[in-house]
Amino acid sequence: MARKKIREYDSKRILKEHLKKLAGIDIAIKSAQVTESTDFTKLAEQEPWLNSTRLVVKPDMLFGKRGKSGLVALNLDLAGVVAFVKERLGKEVEMSGTKGPITTFIVEPFVPHKDEYYLSIVSDRLGVNVSFSECGGIDIEENWDKVKAIFVPTEQSTLTSEICAPLVATLPLEVRPKIEEFLKGVFIVFSELDFTLLEMNPFTIVDGTPYPLDMRGELDDTALFKNTQKWGNVEFPLPFGRTMSPAEEKIHRMDEKTGASLKLTILNPEGRIWTMVAGGGASVIYSDTVGDLGFASELGNYAEYSGAPNEEETLHFARALIDCCTANPDGRRRALVVGGGIANFTDVAATFNGIIRAFREKESQLKAARVQIYVRRGGPNYQKGLAKMRELGAEIGIPIEVYGPEASMTGICKQAIDYISIAA
């Protein structure tokens, strides 16, 4: 499971559509997304309600505490929304110690209300945690003792009245059936649409129907293959304050176009230990090992390639990573760990072909940055792949330590650390 945050706009769009389809509950959510490219005149033509109702506007940037931070404007007309957005669009703010520009807003009808409820549904290893409170809103943390919670095991696919009872027992009788029905419906959407988190803080009651005012969601992006149509044109934004480097953007674009998996995240551009690991699980283990050995501050990146990428894909992947690893040589030693477990179906020699071509092309950069390469791999055709790596080291004059499955998977991490720790 890979939890990916989505914007409030997408969370509400998905909930509205599928709550009606799956549970027969029709919630009158209206919302519009505003970015730097938004033409408000055209937006108002597409969403006529913008000119006929009072409005709420707030950043849609994957951070919370917007109300407490003065970033929510209530009861405005469209002209007021335009002014609010123009004053803040692209401006840097600091939220929980992280700084970044505001690039996206959500605009919705202003909903006068009295009661505020809290709902949270979160995936756990063995099931789902459902939390509910009659005291929702900006002070939910101060009233956390009033939150009721239940655990729903994985094998339980729906909420029954019996399961819901502890959550709604103290609600007034006039709203209890509607809220119970709403909780059941939202749980179905959560399960069927592969949410990993769905939180409303608060939701209220409008004309007898629950209505989410503030909402956030996370999806399991590994389920994209079966939810492409259900999720629609969903966006998985970067965390607030984070922007992609050119190398990260390049690999991200490649990843979107291939059936394989190609991932690159720069952690420390000046780091001296870099990884190019086959397999999502193995890549995490290698990174964790470097950290466990006390060298997390020297870890330059997180990277993984898996799903049998072809030679051209691994060539471009390796080129981008080597450029990052060898940037700005400073005379200090650097290490590149080309690791992995024992593959089930990936042809090790075939994927190594692209990496070897990249090493050959980047020979001068690798030497200038004093990079030593450590290889450990197993799987189909691995002997041929490892032999090619050994031959390459002799050919281009770059030290390449090569190991097969007889060596422990992460042993080369310790060797890489020992290498960069030697005084120049």
Coordinates of C-alpha atoms in Angstrom, one line a residue:
M1 CA 0.0 0.0 0.0
A2 CA 1.3 3.5 -0.9
R3 CA -0.6 6.3 0.8
K4 CA -0.8 9.3 -1.4
K5 CA -2.5 12.5 -0.3
I6 CA -5.0 14.1 -2.7
R7 CA -6.4 17.6 -2.7
E8 CA -9.7 18.4 -0.9
Y9 CA -11.3 19.2 -4.2
D10 CA -10.6 15.7 -5.5
S11 CA -11.7 14.1 -2.2
K12 CA -15.0 15.8 -2.3
R13 CA -15.5 15.1 -6.0
I14 CA -14.9 11.4 -5.6
L15 CA -17.0 11.2 -2.4
K16 CA -20.0 13.0 -4.0
E17 CA -20.0 10.8 -7.1
H18 CA -19.6 7.5 -5.5
L19 CA -21.6 8.0 -2.3
K20 CA -24.6 8.4 -4.6
K21 CA -23.7 5.4 -6.8
L22 CA -22.8 3.0 -3.9
A23 CA -25.1 4.1 -1.1
G24 CA -27.8 6.2 -2.7
I25 CA -26.9 9.3 -0.6
D26 CA -27.0 12.5 -2.6
I27 CA -24.9 15.3 -1.0
A28 CA -25.1 18.7 -2.7
I29 CA -21.4 19.4 -2.7
K30 CA -20.3 22.2 -5.0
S31 CA -16.6 23.2 -5.4
A32 CA -14.3 24.9 -7.8
Q33 CA -10.5 24.7 -8.1
V34 CA -8.4 27.8 -8.6
T35 CA -4.8 28.0 -9.7
E36 CA -2.5 30.5 -11.4
S37 CA -4.1 29.7 -14.8
T38 CA -7.7 30.1 -13.7
D39 CA -9.8 32.6 -15.7
F40 CA -12.5 33.7 -13.2
T41 CA -14.8 34.8 -15.9
K42 CA -14.7 31.4 -17.6
L43 CA -14.9 29.6 -14.2
A44 CA -18.1 31.5 -13.4
E45 CA -19.6 30.5 -16.7
Q46 CA -18.8 26.9 -16.0
E47 CA -20.0 27.1 -12.3
P48 CA -22.9 29.6 -12.3
W49 CA -23.4 29.2 -8.5
L50 CA -20.3 31.3 -8.0
N51 CA -22.3 34.4 -8.9
S52 CA -25.4 33.5 -7.0
T53 CA -24.3 32.4 -3.5
R54 CA -22.0 33.6 -0.8
L55 CA -18.6 31.8 -0.9
V56 CA -15.8 30.2 1.1
V57 CA -12.2 30.2 -0.2
K58 CA -9.1 28.5 1.3
P59 CA -5.8 27.0 0.1
D60 CA -6.0 23.4 -1.1
M61 CA -2.3 22.5 -0.4
L62 CA -2.4 19.3 1.8
F63 CA -1.8 21.1 5.0
G64 CA -4.2 21.6 8.0
K65 CA -5.0 24.3 10.5
R66 CA -6.0 26.7 7.7
G67 CA -8.7 28.3 9.8
K68 CA -6.4 28.9 12.8
S69 CA -3.7 30.3 10.4
G70 CA -6.1 32.9 8.9
L71 CA -6.1 31.3 5.5
V72 CA -9.9 30.7 5.3
A73 CA -12.2 33.5 4.1
L74 CA -15.9 33.1 4.7
N75 CA -19.1 34.7 3.4
L76 CA -17.6 36.4 0.4
D77 CA -19.0 37.3 -3.0
L78 CA -17.0 36.3 -6.1
A79 CA -15.2 39.6 -6.2
G80 CA -14.0 39.0 -2.7
V81 CA -12.8 35.6 -3.6
V82 CA -10.8 37.0 -6.5
A83 CA -9.2 39.6 -4.2
F84 CA -8.4 37.0 -1.6
V85 CA -6.8 34.7 -4.1
K86 CA -4.8 37.4 -5.9
E87 CA -3.4 38.6 -2.6
R88 CA -2.1 35.1 -1.6
L89 CA -1.5 33.2 -4.9
G90 CA 2.2 32.3 -5.1
K91 CA 3.0 33.9 -1.8
E92 CA 5.2 31.8 0.6
V93 CA 3.7 30.7 3.9
E94 CA 5.1 28.6 6.8
M95 CA 3.0 25.8 8.1
S96 CA 4.3 23.5 10.9
G97 CA 7.9 24.6 10.1
T98 CA 7.6 24.0 6.4
K99 CA 7.7 26.9 3.9
G100 CA 6.2 27.0 0.5
P101 CA 4.1 29.0 -1.9
I102 CA 0.3 28.7 -2.2
T103 CA -0.6 27.5 -5.7
T104 CA -4.1 26.0 -5.4
F105 CA -7.3 27.1 -3.8
I106 CA -10.7 25.6 -3.4
V107 CA -13.9 27.7 -3.6
E108 CA -17.2 26.5 -2.2
P109 CA -20.6 27.8 -1.1
F110 CA -20.7 29.4 2.3
V111 CA -22.9 27.1 4.5
P112 CA -24.2 28.7 7.7
H113 CA -24.4 26.0 10.4
K114 CA -24.5 25.3 14.1
D115 CA -23.5 21.7 14.7
E116 CA -20.1 20.4 13.7
Y117 CA -19.2 16.7 13.7
Y118 CA -15.9 14.9 13.2
L119 CA -15.3 11.7 11.2
S120 CA -12.1 9.9 10.4
I121 CA -11.6 6.6 8.7
V122 CA -8.0 5.3 8.5
S123 CA -6.5 2.1 7.1
D124 CA -4.5 0.0 9.6
R125 CA -2.5 -3.1 9.1
L126 CA -5.3 -5.4 10.1
G127 CA -8.3 -3.4 9.3
V128 CA -9.7 0.2 9.6
N129 CA -10.0 2.6 12.5
V130 CA -13.2 4.7 12.5
S131 CA -13.4 7.7 14.8
F132 CA -16.4 10.0 15.3
S133 CA -17.2 13.0 17.5
E134 CA -20.1 15.4 18.1
C135 CA -17.5 18.1 18.9
G136 CA -15.8 18.6 15.5
G137 CA -14.2 21.8 14.1
I138 CA -11.0 23.7 14.7
D139 CA -10.9 22.7 18.4
I140 CA -11.1 18.9 17.8
E141 CA -7.6 18.4 19.3
E142 CA -8.6 20.1 22.5
N143 CA -11.7 17.9 22.6
W144 CA -10.0 14.6 21.7
D145 CA -11.3 13.0 24.8
K146 CA -14.8 13.2 23.3
V147 CA -13.8 11.2 20.2
K148 CA -15.3 7.7 20.0
A149 CA -13.4 5.1 18.0
I150 CA -14.0 1.6 16.8
F151 CA -11.8 -0.9 14.9
V152 CA -13.2 -2.8 11.9
P153 CA -11.2 -5.9 10.9
T154 CA -10.3 -6.4 7.3
E155 CA -12.8 -9.2 6.7
Q156 CA -15.6 -6.9 7.7
S157 CA -16.5 -5.1 4.4
T158 CA -19.4 -2.9 5.7
L159 CA -20.5 -1.1 8.8
T160 CA -23.6 -2.6 10.4
S161 CA -25.9 -0.8 12.9
E162 CA -24.4 -3.0 15.6
I163 CA -20.8 -1.9 14.7
C164 CA -21.8 1.8 14.5
A165 CA -23.7 1.8 17.8
P166 CA -20.8 2.9 20.0
L167 CA -20.2 5.9 17.7
V168 CA -23.7 7.2 17.5
A169 CA -25.3 6.1 20.8
T170 CA -25.3 9.6 22.3
L171 CA -26.6 11.5 19.3
P172 CA -30.1 13.1 19.5
L173 CA -32.7 10.8 18.0
E174 CA -33.6 13.3 15.3
V175 CA -30.2 13.1 13.7
R176 CA -28.9 9.7 14.7
P177 CA -30.4 7.7 11.8
K178 CA -29.1 10.1 9.1
I179 CA -25.6 10.2 10.6
E180 CA -25.5 6.4 11.0
E181 CA -26.6 6.0 7.4
F182 CA -24.0 8.5 6.3
L183 CA -21.2 6.7 8.2
K184 CA -22.2 3.5 6.6
G185 CA -22.2 5.0 3.1
V186 CA -18.8 6.8 3.6
F187 CA -17.3 3.6 4.8
I188 CA -18.4 1.8 1.6
V189 CA -16.9 4.6 -0.5
F190 CA -13.7 4.4 1.5
S191 CA -13.4 0.6 1.0
E192 CA -14.5 0.4 -2.7
L193 CA -12.5 3.4 -3.9
D194 CA -9.3 2.3 -2.1
F195 CA -9.0 5.3 0.3
T196 CA -6.4 4.9 3.0
L197 CA -7.6 8.0 4.9
L198 CA -10.8 9.9 4.7
E199 CA -11.3 12.7 7.3
M200 CA -14.1 15.3 7.6
N201 CA -13.5 18.0 10.2
P202 CA -16.1 19.2 10.4
F203 CA -19.2 17.9 8.6
T204 CA -22.6 19.4 9.5
I205 CA -26.3 18.8 8.7
V206 CA -27.9 20.7 5.8
D207 CA -31.5 20.2 5.1
G208 CA -31.4 16.9 7.0
T209 CA -28.4 15.5 5.1
P210 CA -24.8 15.3 6.4
Y211 CA -22.5 17.7 4.4
P212 CA -18.7 17.8 4.6
L213 CA -17.3 21.3 5.1
D214 CA -13.6 20.5 5.4
M215 CA -12.2 17.2 4.2
R216 CA -9.0 15.5 3.4
G217 CA -8.2 12.2 1.7
E218 CA -5.4 9.7 0.9
L219 CA -5.6 7.0 -1.8
D220 CA -3.7 3.8 -2.2
D221 CA -2.0 4.7 -5.5
T222 CA -1.0 1.0 -6.1
A223 CA -4.8 0.6 -6.8
L224 CA -4.7 3.1 -9.7
F225 CA -4.8 0.3 -12.3
K226 CA -8.4 -0.7 -11.2
N227 CA -9.6 2.8 -10.3
T228 CA -8.6 4.9 -13.2
Q229 CA -12.2 5.6 -14.3
K230 CA -13.5 5.7 -10.7
W231 CA -11.0 8.3 -9.5
G232 CA -11.2 10.4 -12.7
N233 CA -8.5 12.9 -13.3
V234 CA -7.1 12.8 -9.8
E235 CA -3.9 14.6 -8.9
F236 CA -1.3 13.3 -6.5
P237 CA 0.5 16.6 -5.5
L238 CA 3.9 16.7 -3.9
P239 CA 3.9 17.4 -0.1
F240 CA 3.6 21.1 0.7
G241 CA 6.9 22.9 0.4
R242 CA 8.4 20.3 -1.9
T243 CA 9.3 20.8 -5.5
M244 CA 10.9 18.4 -8.0
S245 CA 14.4 18.8 -9.3
P246 CA 15.0 18.5 -13.1
A247 CA 16.2 14.9 -12.5
E248 CA 13.2 14.0 -10.4
E249 CA 10.8 15.5 -13.0
K250 CA 12.5 13.5 -15.7
I251 CA 12.1 10.2 -13.9
H252 CA 8.6 11.0 -12.8
R253 CA 7.6 11.6 -16.4
M254 CA 9.2 8.3 -17.4
D255 CA 7.4 6.5 -14.6
E256 CA 4.1 7.7 -15.8
K257 CA 4.7 6.4 -19.3
T258 CA 6.1 2.9 -18.5
G259 CA 4.6 -0.3 -17.2
A260 CA 7.6 -0.6 -14.9
S261 CA 8.3 1.4 -11.8
L262 CA 11.0 4.1 -11.8
K263 CA 11.3 6.3 -8.7
L264 CA 13.9 9.0 -7.7
T265 CA 13.8 11.3 -4.8
I266 CA 16.7 13.6 -3.9
L267 CA 17.3 13.7 -0.2
N268 CA 20.6 15.5 0.1
P269 CA 22.2 16.9 -3.1
E270 CA 25.6 17.0 -1.3
G271 CA 25.3 13.4 0.1
R272 CA 28.1 11.0 -0.6
I273 CA 26.2 7.7 -0.6
W274 CA 23.8 7.2 -3.5
T275 CA 21.6 4.2 -4.3
M276 CA 20.2 2.6 -7.4
V277 CA 18.2 -0.4 -6.1
A278 CA 16.0 -2.9 -7.9
G279 CA 12.7 -3.5 -6.1
G280 CA 10.5 -1.3 -4.0
G281 CA 11.0 -3.3 -0.8
A282 CA 14.7 -3.7 -1.3
S283 CA 15.2 0.0 -1.9
V284 CA 13.7 0.8 1.4
I285 CA 15.8 -1.7 3.2
Y286 CA 19.0 -0.3 1.7
S287 CA 18.1 3.2 2.6
D288 CA 17.1 2.2 6.2
T289 CA 20.4 0.3 6.5
V290 CA 22.5 3.4 5.7
G291 CA 20.4 5.3 8.3
D292 CA 20.8 2.5 10.9
L293 CA 24.5 2.6 10.4
G294 CA 24.5 6.3 11.4
F295 CA 25.0 7.8 7.9
A296 CA 21.5 9.0 7.1
S297 CA 22.9 12.6 6.7
E298 CA 25.1 11.3 3.8
L299 CA 22.3 9.6 1.9
G300 CA 21.9 11.4 -1.3
N301 CA 18.7 9.9 -2.6
Y302 CA 16.0 7.3 -2.6
A303 CA 15.7 5.4 -5.9
E304 CA 14.2 2.2 -7.2
Y305 CA 13.6 0.5 -10.5
S306 CA 11.3 -2.6 -10.7
G307 CA 8.8 -4.3 -12.9
A308 CA 11.3 -5.3 -15.6
P309 CA 12.2 -2.0 -17.2
N310 CA 13.8 -2.3 -20.6
E311 CA 17.3 -1.4 -21.5
E312 CA 16.5 2.2 -22.7
E313 CA 14.5 2.9 -19.6
T314 CA 17.3 1.8 -17.2
L315 CA 19.8 3.7 -19.4
H316 CA 17.9 7.0 -18.9
F317 CA 17.2 6.2 -15.3
A318 CA 20.9 5.6 -14.6
R319 CA 22.0 8.6 -16.5
A320 CA 19.8 10.9 -14.4
L321 CA 20.9 9.3 -11.2
I322 CA 24.7 9.4 -12.0
D323 CA 24.4 13.1 -12.9
C324 CA 23.0 13.8 -9.4
C325 CA 25.6 11.6 -7.7
T326 CA 28.6 13.2 -9.5
A327 CA 27.4 16.9 -9.4
N328 CA 29.9 19.5 -8.0
P329 CA 32.9 17.3 -7.3
D330 CA 34.6 18.5 -4.1
G331 CA 37.5 16.0 -3.7
R332 CA 35.7 13.9 -1.2
R333 CA 34.9 10.2 -1.9
R334 CA 31.5 9.1 -2.9
A335 CA 29.8 5.7 -3.2
L336 CA 27.1 4.4 -5.5
V337 CA 25.2 1.3 -4.3
V338 CA 23.7 -0.7 -7.2
G339 CA 21.7 -3.2 -5.0
G340 CA 18.8 -5.5 -5.0
G341 CA 17.4 -8.7 -3.7
I342 CA 17.0 -11.9 -5.7
A343 CA 14.7 -11.1 -8.6
N344 CA 11.8 -13.5 -9.5
F345 CA 11.3 -12.6 -13.1
T346 CA 13.5 -9.6 -14.0
D347 CA 16.4 -10.5 -16.3
V348 CA 19.3 -9.0 -14.3
A349 CA 21.7 -9.0 -17.2
A350 CA 19.2 -7.1 -19.4
T351 CA 18.6 -4.4 -16.8
F352 CA 22.3 -4.1 -16.2
N353 CA 22.9 -3.4 -19.9
G354 CA 21.3 0.0 -19.6
I355 CA 23.2 0.8 -16.4
I356 CA 26.5 -0.4 -17.9
R357 CA 25.9 1.9 -20.9
A358 CA 25.3 4.8 -18.5
F359 CA 28.5 4.1 -16.5
R360 CA 30.5 3.9 -19.7
E361 CA 29.1 7.3 -20.9
K362 CA 29.6 8.9 -17.5
E363 CA 33.1 7.6 -16.9
S364 CA 34.8 11.0 -16.6
Q365 CA 32.1 12.3 -14.2
L366 CA 32.4 9.2 -12.0
K367 CA 36.2 9.6 -11.9
A368 CA 36.1 13.3 -11.2
A369 CA 33.7 12.7 -8.3
R370 CA 35.8 9.9 -6.9
V371 CA 32.9 7.5 -7.0
Q372 CA 33.3 3.8 -6.1
I373 CA 30.5 1.5 -7.2
Y374 CA 29.2 -1.5 -5.2
V375 CA 27.0 -4.1 -6.8
R376 CA 24.9 -6.8 -5.2
R377 CA 22.2 -8.7 -7.2
G378 CA 20.6 -12.1 -7.7
G379 CA 17.9 -13.5 -9.9
P380 CA 17.5 -14.7 -13.6
N381 CA 20.7 -14.4 -15.6
Y382 CA 22.5 -12.7 -12.7
Q383 CA 25.9 -14.4 -13.4
K384 CA 26.1 -12.9 -16.8
G385 CA 25.0 -9.5 -15.5
L386 CA 27.6 -9.5 -12.7
A387 CA 30.4 -10.7 -15.1
K388 CA 29.6 -7.7 -17.3
M389 CA 29.9 -5.4 -14.3
R390 CA 33.3 -6.8 -13.4
E391 CA 34.5 -6.4 -17.0
L392 CA 33.2 -2.8 -17.1
G393 CA 35.3 -1.9 -14.0
A394 CA 38.5 -3.2 -15.7
E395 CA 37.6 -1.4 -18.9
I396 CA 36.9 2.1 -17.6
G397 CA 39.2 2.0 -14.6
I398 CA 36.6 2.6 -12.0
P399 CA 36.5 0.4 -8.9
I400 CA 33.4 -1.8 -9.0
E401 CA 32.9 -4.3 -6.2
V402 CA 30.6 -7.0 -7.4
Y403 CA 28.6 -9.6 -5.4
G404 CA 25.9 -12.1 -6.0
P405 CA 23.3 -13.7 -3.7
E406 CA 26.1 -15.4 -1.7
A407 CA 26.6 -12.0 0.0
S408 CA 24.2 -10.5 2.4
M409 CA 21.8 -8.1 0.7
T410 CA 22.9 -4.9 2.5
G411 CA 26.6 -5.8 3.2
I412 CA 27.6 -3.4 0.5
C413 CA 26.1 -0.5 2.5
K414 CA 28.7 -1.0 5.2
Q415 CA 31.4 -1.2 2.5
A416 CA 30.2 2.0 0.9
I417 CA 30.3 3.8 4.3
D418 CA 33.8 2.5 5.0
Y419 CA 35.0 3.8 1.7
I420 CA 33.6 7.4 2.1
S421 CA 34.9 7.4 5.7
I422 CA 38.6 6.9 4.7
A423 CA 40.5 10.2 4.9
A424 CA 41.3 11.6 1.5

